[in-house]
Structures are given as structure tokens and as C-alpha cells.
Amino acid sequence: MQKQPVAISRTPFPASEKIYVSGTLHPVKVAMRKITLTDTRIHGRKGDAVPNEPVIVYDTSGPYTDPSVDIDVTRGLPRLRESWITGRGDVEQLPQYTSPYVRQLQQKGDNMPGMSITAQPLRALPGKNVTQLYYAQQGIITPEMEYIAIRENQYAEKYYQENSPLWHQHPGNSMGANIPKLITPEFVRQEIAAGRAIIPANINHPESEPMIIGRNFLVKINANIGNSAVTSSIEEEVEKAVWSCRWGADTIMDLSTGKNIHETREWIIRNAPVPIGTVPIYQALEKVNGKAEDLSWEIFRDTLIEQAEQGVDYFTIHAGVLLRYIPLTAKRTTGIVSRGGSIMAKWCLAHHKENFLYTHFEEICEIMKAYDVSFSLGDGLRPGSIADANDAAQFAELETLGELTKIAWKHHVQVMIEGPGHVPMHLIKENMDKQLEHCHEAPFYTLGPLTTDIAPGYDHITSGIGAAMIGWFGTAMLCYVTPKEHLGLPNKEDVRQGVITYKIAAHAADLAKGHPGAQHRDNALSKARFEFRWEDQFNLSLDPETARSYHDETLPAEGAKIAHFCSMCGPNFCSMKITQEVRDFAAREGLDEAAVLEAGMQDKARSFAEQGGEIYQ
Ligand code: IRN
Ligand code: FE2
């Protein structure tokens, strides 16, 4: 049976246009999305139409939403960073992949239709270090750093000037004294140099647009894809990635298991405008036919090199699952829930030996620094239930991750730390505090956390609550959870639900952190809402399609898009409409608004009393 070809989602967002802002230090062109708004038209106000400034938003969708870019998924995206990387003069091009496994694949030929594996990967020249951390510590501002500064700085300056110090120094915000007035390339460099932020940017992934993960920047979100046992086409795999970043995923983790892992990953990386993360132990396990006890350092090492040469930007490595910590999980309600964690625990117990990821950690650093792959130190012992939150096993591992952070930094390898999991709200803060203390301020990257276990089918919400809280406290990246968590493989709609839920959590955290400029989009949307500019309200929202379709469910007529009410309250009970009438009345009569409101209130009070003063009559 012939399968229908899968179309890659390329439709631009409504009223939106891709713009590119140029750098001043480097020839960078930073992609952003400009949303055009309609004019304000308020009856009774002087001058009938007041134009509204377009709103520029952070854009993770890549070239897919730029109609002027020609995209052929078998060739991959334009290689944005290539000249920056080769221009530094510290890399060499290898004649072929060094991994014998990949060469075997290449000899087999096209075992999957689509892209052929012909890459000639780059590697650091002997004795050179090509990590962004190394450059930052040398005082070098890379094009990647300038790109990020421009990308993160939208509206920051304007809002800092308008609202500081009242708002940004509110005791509730968590950025405290670190709050940047302006996100400059130099500020980015300093944060990277201090290890407080990372730029996942493998030299073999030049297609990716630079982004930063750190608590003094916008909170980021990751979407997990892959997992499919049967894949049928390059378009299908690429579309999963494109779909995730279309809705706002800042990074994507390819967690594919089963057959054709290498090819699937090749398709994803070559077509991904965002950094790609993986858990290399998954592929290593496939190479030993799923038998954890048959894993070895040699097989793992070869897998690391294979994936580093392919362009994976960060690796989840469960090096903190130590042999002596495993007994600490014995009495848990849900034991070890991390896949990588359970694989390593099984290996440790089968051999009664220390975790080879821990004993070979320095060698792992040596490999990663030659390509600038960042560590995402895995939380193999994270709690998998409310009952197991913040227990001895979890925090013992966290301390080891802190110890490993120092080793990675010695090699100038960038590091972030993975965190839980399942944690009730009152125990969330302790996770952030302990992470900062033990891991020397390396960025934290958490999975939710889920704040209760009682809502399978709604775990994007149980975890979105925890994600918003921990983001506010300082977590730099939030790993999404979809409604299918614990139940099955997410479909496209689940992925969208997961991404949007996490965009909400991340943005709510940005506001509460006091991130300068974060509020601009809220203000624009609220103004549109108050002025009944329905189109603008839809277009400014995270998911314009859903906003529009919900509105149209009850008021589908075009005329309703300019009506001064919606079907929630109807025309006579719309508070915004009444407020508007009060304002218009005041303007007409030359009164001040507060006085009119006060007079109106007294009038209402009088008639309420006259009617007998009963609420329900
Ligand atoms: C994030 C924070 N803690 C765990 N994660 C993510 O969980 C991790 O990055 C990966 O995408 C996913 C599965 O990891 P395990 O189950 O192998 O630990
Ligand atoms: Fe879970």
C-alpha cells in the first residue's frame, strides 16, 4: 500500500513576517517574527484610528516559516554557522566518519530511502579546544554569543528603563542582583565563562540557530521526539521536529530507539534549526541487542564519537548513578524510573562494578570537547512519584553531578544538570536550592516536575504547574511532558499541547523572574483584548489557530471579529465594554474617569438599596 507523503508544515503564522536583525560585531542575521497589528479605533476618542506598533517575538521555527527559503529535506537546511566555525581556524575536516559502525552502515548503502550518509565531519585540530566555554574564558565574543544577545534582548532596554526598579527589583523575582539591564554580547560571554549558561552548538550542526540555556536568560523548553519503532519516510521524521519547533520548542531531544537510529537522526539534525540532544546509551543498548549487561565502555565510546561527528549538540549522560546509590532506591514506591538510569543500574549490578560513565568521565570530556558537545548530566535516580520526591537517592546523585561538573569544566566542556521528575509543590524550591549549591550554578534542566500523580491523561498540566514554579526559582530549561505521559506515544496534537503548555510555564516564569522585556507581549495582547481587536488578540497568542477556532465556535460571523463582546458574557455583561463606555462618557463630558466610576458606583448602590438590598431576589 502506498503511504501518503507527509507535508512539512511551512505556513507562516497569521499576520506574521520573518525579519532578520543584523549584528554589529559579526555578520550575524538574527531571525525573529514580526506580528503586525491593526489600528485602535475607539468611538468618542479624538482621532479615530491610532496605529499599534508591531510586536516582535522570539522565533524558534527556523527557515520553515520564511517563504523565501527553498527547503529540500534530502539536502538539509542552509548551514548558517559553517563559515563562523571554519573561520576560527581551529578545526579539521575528516575524510570520513571515524566510527567503524557508521562505515559499516555506509557500505550497506541505502538501507533507508532519503538522505545518504556522506558527511565529512569536522573535529578540533589536535591541541585545540573548540567549546563556547573555552572561547568565553579567553575573552572571545563569538558570533554565536552576539546572535544570542540580539535574540534575547528584544524590549529589555525599553522595559528596564520604564519599569525599573519597581518591577524588576520586586522581592518575588528570582534574578535578584543578576538582573541584566541590557543583554549585551559581553553579558552573554560572562555568563558562559562562569558556567552559569551554555550554548549547545556542536561544530557539526551548523544548521542550528544559536540559543542559550541559563537562568539569567529566557526560560527555554525542550520537546522529546522519536521513539517510533517503524519509521517510513524522511518527511515523517523531519516533520516531527519541524512541528515541535514551530510551536516553540527551543531544543529537541531525539529519543529514537529501535532500527535505523543513525539515519533517522541524520535526517533530523540536517533539518533542525534548534539544538538536538540525545541519550547515547539508548543507541549503545541497541548495539548489544538490548542486553544492558553486554554494554561496555568501548561500545559506548564509539557511539559517542558517532553522534558527536553527526552533530548532536548535547548528550544526556547518566554518570551519577553510582553503584552504592542503587540500594537507596530499594524501598521506593516507583524505584528507578529513568530509562538511562535503570540501564546503568542494571549494568552496575550485573558486573558489581562502578558505572563506566563515571570511571571514564575524563575520556568522555576529551571526546566532547573536540566537537563542542554539551553535557546534560542525567538524573538517573530522579523520583518517579510524589512518594519518592527529594529522597536520599535523588540528592546523593545530585552531589555526584556537582562533582562531575567541576571535572567537565576543567576540560572547558559546557554542562547543564538534569532534574526531576515528580515533586509536590512544597518540595520544589529545595530542589533548586540544592542544585545551585551542589552544582556550582550550572544551569538546571528539569522534567516538569509533576506536582501530583492522580491525573494520567493530564500530566502536561500536573507538570506544567511544577515547571512554572521551578522556572521561576531559576531552572533554565524545562523538558516538556505531553498529555500521553505514562500512557503512550504522543501524536502530533499531544506534541502541540505539550509544547504550548510548556511555553506558558516558561513565559510565566520569565515574568516572575523579572526578565526584562518579557511583559511586552502580555501588554500588547491585553490592550488588544480590551479594545476588542479580536484578530490582534488571536495573532498575538501562542496558538492563534486554537484561539480563533474557540472564538468562532459560538460567533463565527466575520462581524463578530469587531464586536465589542464575546459569547462568554454576551453584549450586556461585558466588563470591558462597560469600562469602555465609562471612559467614553468621561471623555465626552470632560470628567475624570475615577469620578465617573465613583458616581456610577453610588448610583448602583442607591438602586440596590432601593430594591431591598437582597442579592438574590
Ligand atoms: C530532563 C530532566 N530530567 C530528565 N530529562 C529528560 O528525560 C532527558 O533529557 C531525556 O529527554 C528524558 C529521558 O531520560 P531518562 O529516562 O533516560 O533519564
Ligand atoms: Fe513519571
CSV table of N, CA, C and O in Angstrom, one decimal, residues 608 612-617:
chain,number,residue,atom,x,y,z
A,608,PHE,N,-29.6,49.5,44.3
A,608,PHE,CA,-29.5,48.2,45.0
A,608,PHE,C,-30.3,48.3,46.3
A,608,PHE,O,-31.1,47.5,46.6
A,612,GLY,N,-34.3,46.8,47.9
A,612,GLY,CA,-34.5,45.9,49.1
A,612,GLY,C,-33.2,45.3,49.6
A,612,GLY,O,-33.1,44.7,50.6
A,613,GLY,N,-32.1,45.6,48.8
A,613,GLY,CA,-30.8,45.1,49.3
A,613,GLY,C,-30.5,43.6,49.3
A,613,GLY,O,-29.6,43.1,50.0
A,614,GLU,N,-31.4,42.9,48.6
A,614,GLU,CA,-31.2,41.4,48.5
A,614,GLU,C,-30.3,41.1,47.3
A,614,GLU,O,-30.5,41.6,46.2
A,615,ILE,N,-29.4,40.2,47.5
A,615,ILE,CA,-28.6,39.8,46.3
A,615,ILE,C,-29.4,38.9,45.4
A,615,ILE,O,-29.4,39.1,44.2
A,616,TYR,N,-30.1,38.0,45.9
A,616,TYR,CA,-31.0,37.1,45.0
A,616,TYR,C,-32.4,37.5,45.3
A,616,TYR,O,-32.9,37.4,46.4
A,617,GLN,N,-33.1,37.9,44.3
A,617,GLN,CA,-34.5,38.3,44.5
A,617,GLN,C,-35.4,37.4,43.8
A,617,GLN,O,-35.1,36.7,42.9
